Amino acid sequence: MAHTLAGRAETPTQSRILRLVRDEGPMSRVDLADRLAVSRTTVAAEVSRLVDLGLAEDAGPAASRGGRRSTMVDLDGRLRFVGIDVRATSVHVAVTDGRLTVLSRTSQPSDVRRGPELVLADALALTRKLLAEDGVERPAGVGIGLPGPVDFHAGVPVSPPIMPGWDGYPVRDALSRELGSPVLIDNDVNVMALGEQHNGVARGARDFLFVKIGTGIGCGIVVDGQLYRGADGCAGDIGHIGVAPSGPVCACGRVGCLEATFGGAALARDAAAAARDGRSEVLAARLAAEGGLRAEDVGEAVAQGDATARRLVVDGGRRVGSVLASLTSFFNPDLIVIGGGLSALGHPLLAEIRSVVYRQSLPLATGNLPVVLSELRDDAGVVGAARLISDAVYDAP
Amino acid sequence: MAHTLAGRAETPTQSRILRLVRDEGPMSRVDLADRLAVSRTTVAAEVSRLVDLGLAEDAGPAASRGGRRSTMVDLDGRLRFVGIDVRATSVHVAVTDGRLTVLSRTSQPSDVRRGPELVLADALALTRKLLAEDGVERPAGVGIGLPGPVDFHAGVPVSPPIMPGWDGYPVRDALSRELGSPVLIDNDVNVMALGEQHNGVARGARDFLFVKIGTGIGCGIVVDGQLYRGADGCAGDIGHIGVAPSGPVCACGRVGCLEATFGGAALARDAAAAARDGRSEVLAARLAAEGGLRAEDVGEAVAQGDATARRLVVDGGRRVGSVLASLTSFFNPDLIVIGGGLSALGHPLLAEIRSVVYRQSLPLATGNLPVVLSELRDDAGVVGAARLISDAVYDAP
């Protein structure tokens, strides 16, 4: 049963109906009228239009509150969004329903350095496969997160340090043409923050930070419930804050950036050095067996009680914690979420970050400040990407 | 000619009229209707109500655009706001008209550590003196900035490190009772940011930082044209970001905070040490003559070509610049304004801050980033405090 392309909300009242039903579930027309403080006639007319647009549907009679029976309104059950999460070395795709519940997901290795044509071809192939399995011809919208700076309004990456060939590539327009659906792109940490806000630990948070520690390090900033992108759209680029004046050279060309001292790439480098220097038998054994080390190997060495591996993680946590302590004094967030691949290092990392943030920031700013791991984990990016485009579809222009 | 208390705007249209006339000057009713996209009848009714409220007045016939002559609308010429800027060692008060032009100003030494009763008594005496000279019985509103963290919604200072006795003192309500006018309080850097945005170098800036380097160091944050206060109202507290792990002990009890290494108090301390150690003849001579040194003495020693004094300023600029470089990567502002007493150190300080920010932040974030001195200088606090309360008076509830 192919589903034709859904339209977009046309009026503020339609937007408010869609958001209420998305965030709180099916609702009776009577309750919608109460919640939105508009007449039942208005609700009836707007819902009818939303049904025509393929965005909402009737969902049976509501429980009686006395008087005439009301009808439940739900999002159209055939509504589908696609979230694409392009990472440094893999592409992840999910198809969601209108409420952004993940219905199916898939991923494959894909090195972002191969350039936009090949990586987007991978993303398209995965997307088409999932849509075909679901019997969907065209999704209502597609969101995509990229691991580098993005000019959100132009829909293109901007001088991404780890993504040669992507600078200025028309990602949004190219995907939109291929899929026939509206597309929005943003950087990976922004979409992860949106995902965590939609359905994770940041639900209800107002001014929060989502810190991704993956191959690189970045931060999504939410102000008053909305993504904050900064004057040039590159806010949150904390991976290049200087933390070690005599530290390693960073991919950006400067010395001692946070992500040159910690993050997946730095941790793999330091683990290999420790293995070769004879500081860790566990890491040396893994290096000999596998021919190389990844950040995951360090996590497993920690789990095996390796003191050197643990030291590497704690040192990294201290660096990240120190930057977050400064940002806490500056931004006074109500929540800090730690996500990205390295958050799988779990407690040793989180405990050190927390300890440094609490010790180095003013008590007033940390008295009610939870520092927690992402709940959505691997899904934060795809759910957030779907959320990004669903907001655009559900919002009246 | 005593002026009775002006009311507050009652409707969004009234607010928009007041803000337009405040920011752009007197405007004809016809132009107001065009700009607000409402009917001339609506403008006439709303202006008439604003006249009754003592907020607006007719300002003569407008130049003809053909057809019937329109009448100019201006803010009521008798409208007065008071801006109070409480600093660590002095109190400054200004009376402004409705457009926040300073009509008169005064100040006196007043040590904030003497506690709220004595300091607010000073502020009240100065305020009453200026109002009496202007023949104003009650101002339309009073804004006040305090040199410490403020719970904006409760109208009280919160655990201010340099202000013993102020914690929880009902500053807003006490002043409001004494003056019979609405009062709002905020911290000093927030009101300085508002002042600079209203009538200084940050006019038109959208996402900017106002960095005050006075006795202490703090930062006002503006997001999308609005003050950002953070989850607990203490956003911008950058004076306590750690910059020197083995540096001096800070008033807050921790080690190496930014304001323990630079700012008026730290600079005076370091200058006295340099004078005593024989590193600066100029500073030693001033110390002998005056019995103590202030930050201003360092500025004058720099002007006389003293290399040690210059070194102290440049070292301080480097510390501040390093923190601002991190914040630039994080926040991606469109402007950084440097204000507060030490901005009088001028070029040597600003040049070093700029150089470090440009060198240590990513090119994308600094490509269009001016780092400039405050234009309002000594008036930023009083104008911003007046702006704070005028926004409340001009805004419909």
Coordinates of C-alpha atoms in Angstrom, one line a residue, chain A residues 184-385:
Chain A
L184 CA 17.0 19.1 6.1
I185 CA 20.7 18.6 7.1
D186 CA 22.5 19.7 10.3
N187 CA 25.6 18.6 12.0
D188 CA 25.6 15.3 14.0
V189 CA 25.7 16.8 17.5
N190 CA 22.7 19.1 16.8
V191 CA 20.6 16.2 15.6
M192 CA 21.7 14.0 18.5
A193 CA 20.7 16.8 20.9
L194 CA 17.3 16.9 19.2
G195 CA 16.9 13.1 19.5
E196 CA 17.8 13.1 23.2
Q197 CA 15.3 16.0 23.7
H198 CA 12.6 14.2 21.8
N199 CA 12.7 10.9 23.4
G200 CA 15.6 10.6 25.8
V201 CA 17.0 11.9 29.0
A202 CA 16.7 15.5 27.8
R203 CA 12.9 15.4 27.5
G204 CA 11.7 18.5 29.2
A205 CA 15.2 20.1 29.5
R206 CA 15.3 23.7 28.6
D207 CA 18.9 24.9 28.4
F208 CA 21.1 21.8 27.9
L209 CA 24.3 20.5 26.3
F210 CA 24.6 17.3 24.4
V211 CA 28.3 16.4 24.3
K212 CA 29.3 13.8 21.6
I213 CA 32.6 12.0 22.2
G214 CA 33.1 9.9 19.1
T215 CA 36.0 9.9 16.6
G216 CA 35.9 13.7 17.3
I217 CA 34.2 15.8 20.0
G218 CA 31.4 18.2 19.6
C219 CA 28.5 19.8 21.4
G220 CA 24.8 20.5 20.6
I221 CA 23.5 23.5 22.4
V222 CA 19.8 23.9 23.3
V223 CA 18.6 27.3 24.5
D224 CA 15.0 27.6 25.7
G225 CA 14.1 24.3 24.1
Q226 CA 15.5 25.3 20.7
L227 CA 18.8 24.4 19.0
Y228 CA 21.3 27.3 19.2
R229 CA 23.5 27.4 16.1
G230 CA 25.4 30.6 16.6
A231 CA 26.2 33.4 14.2
D232 CA 27.9 31.3 11.5
G233 CA 26.2 28.0 12.4
C234 CA 29.3 26.5 14.0
A235 CA 28.4 26.9 17.7
G236 CA 29.3 23.9 19.8
D237 CA 32.6 23.2 18.1
I238 CA 34.3 22.4 21.4
G239 CA 36.6 19.7 19.9
H240 CA 39.0 22.5 19.0
I241 CA 39.1 24.3 22.3
G242 CA 42.8 24.3 23.4
V243 CA 43.5 22.2 26.5
A244 CA 47.1 21.2 26.2
P245 CA 49.5 23.9 25.0
S246 CA 52.3 21.4 24.6
G247 CA 50.0 18.6 23.5
P248 CA 49.6 16.7 20.2
V249 CA 49.0 18.4 16.8
C250 CA 45.3 18.4 15.8
A251 CA 43.9 17.6 12.4
C252 CA 42.9 21.3 12.2
G253 CA 46.6 22.2 12.3
R254 CA 46.8 23.7 15.7
V255 CA 48.3 22.2 18.9
G256 CA 46.6 20.7 21.9
C257 CA 42.9 20.8 20.8
L258 CA 40.5 18.8 23.0
E259 CA 39.9 16.2 20.3
A260 CA 43.6 15.9 19.6
T261 CA 44.0 14.7 23.2
F262 CA 40.8 12.6 23.6
G263 CA 38.1 11.1 21.4
G264 CA 38.1 7.9 19.3
A265 CA 41.1 8.8 17.1
A266 CA 43.3 10.1 20.0
L267 CA 42.4 7.2 22.3
A268 CA 43.3 4.6 19.6
R269 CA 46.6 6.4 19.0
D270 CA 47.5 6.5 22.7
A271 CA 46.4 2.9 23.3
A272 CA 48.7 1.8 20.4
A273 CA 51.6 3.8 22.0
A274 CA 50.9 2.2 25.4
A275 CA 50.9 -1.3 23.8
R276 CA 54.2 -0.7 22.0
D277 CA 55.8 0.9 25.1
G278 CA 55.1 -2.1 27.2
R279 CA 52.8 -0.2 29.5
S280 CA 49.8 -2.5 29.0
E281 CA 50.0 -6.2 28.4
V282 CA 46.3 -6.4 27.7
L283 CA 46.5 -3.8 24.9
A284 CA 49.7 -5.3 23.6
A285 CA 48.0 -8.7 23.2
R286 CA 45.1 -7.1 21.4
L287 CA 47.4 -5.1 19.2
A288 CA 49.3 -8.3 18.3
A289 CA 46.1 -10.2 17.6
E290 CA 44.2 -7.5 15.6
G291 CA 47.1 -5.6 14.0
G292 CA 45.6 -2.3 15.2
L293 CA 43.6 -0.8 18.1
R294 CA 40.3 1.0 18.3
A295 CA 38.7 2.9 21.1
E296 CA 36.6 -0.1 21.8
D297 CA 39.7 -2.1 22.6
V298 CA 40.5 0.3 25.4
G299 CA 37.0 -0.1 26.8
E300 CA 37.5 -3.9 26.9
A301 CA 40.9 -3.6 28.4
V302 CA 39.3 -1.4 31.2
A303 CA 36.7 -4.1 31.7
Q304 CA 39.6 -6.6 32.1
G305 CA 41.1 -4.4 34.9
D306 CA 44.0 -3.0 32.9
A307 CA 45.3 0.0 34.8
T308 CA 46.9 1.7 31.9
A309 CA 43.7 1.6 29.8
R310 CA 41.8 2.9 32.8
R311 CA 44.4 5.8 33.1
L312 CA 43.8 6.7 29.4
V313 CA 40.1 6.9 29.9
V314 CA 40.3 8.9 33.2
D315 CA 42.8 11.3 31.7
G316 CA 40.4 11.9 28.8
G317 CA 37.5 12.3 31.1
R318 CA 39.5 14.9 33.0
R319 CA 40.2 16.9 29.8
V320 CA 36.6 16.8 28.8
G321 CA 35.4 17.6 32.3
S322 CA 37.7 20.6 32.5
V323 CA 36.2 22.1 29.3
L324 CA 32.7 21.3 30.4
A325 CA 33.4 22.9 33.8
S326 CA 34.2 26.2 32.0
L327 CA 31.2 25.9 29.8
T328 CA 29.0 25.2 32.9
S329 CA 30.2 28.5 34.4
F330 CA 29.5 30.3 31.2
F331 CA 26.2 28.6 30.1
N332 CA 24.7 27.4 33.3
P333 CA 22.9 24.5 31.7
D334 CA 20.1 22.5 33.4
L335 CA 21.5 19.2 32.0
I336 CA 24.6 17.8 30.4
V337 CA 24.2 14.6 28.3
I338 CA 27.3 12.6 27.3
G339 CA 26.8 10.6 24.1
G340 CA 28.7 9.3 21.0
G341 CA 30.7 6.2 20.6
L342 CA 33.1 6.7 23.5
S343 CA 30.2 7.0 25.9
A344 CA 30.2 3.2 25.8
L345 CA 33.3 3.5 28.0
G346 CA 30.6 4.1 30.7
H347 CA 31.2 4.7 34.3
P348 CA 35.0 5.4 34.5
L349 CA 34.6 8.1 31.9
L350 CA 31.4 9.6 33.2
A351 CA 32.6 9.6 36.9
E352 CA 35.7 11.6 36.0
I353 CA 33.8 14.1 33.9
R354 CA 31.3 14.6 36.7
S355 CA 33.9 14.9 39.3
V356 CA 35.8 17.6 37.4
V357 CA 32.6 19.6 36.5
Y358 CA 31.4 19.6 40.1
R359 CA 34.8 20.5 41.5
Q360 CA 35.7 23.2 39.0
S361 CA 32.4 25.1 38.5
L362 CA 30.6 27.3 41.0
P363 CA 28.2 25.6 43.4
L364 CA 25.3 27.8 42.2
A365 CA 25.7 26.4 38.6
T366 CA 26.2 22.7 39.6
G367 CA 23.7 22.4 42.5
N368 CA 21.0 21.0 40.2
L369 CA 23.1 19.9 37.3
P370 CA 22.8 16.3 36.2
V371 CA 25.7 15.0 34.0
V372 CA 24.3 11.8 32.5
L373 CA 24.8 9.4 29.6
S374 CA 22.6 9.5 26.5
E375 CA 19.6 7.3 26.8
L376 CA 19.1 6.8 23.1
R377 CA 22.8 5.9 22.6
D378 CA 23.2 4.6 19.1
D379 CA 19.7 5.9 18.0
A380 CA 20.2 9.5 19.1
G381 CA 21.4 10.6 15.7
V382 CA 18.7 8.9 13.5
V383 CA 15.9 9.9 15.9
G384 CA 17.1 13.5 16.0
A385 CA 17.5 13.7 12.2

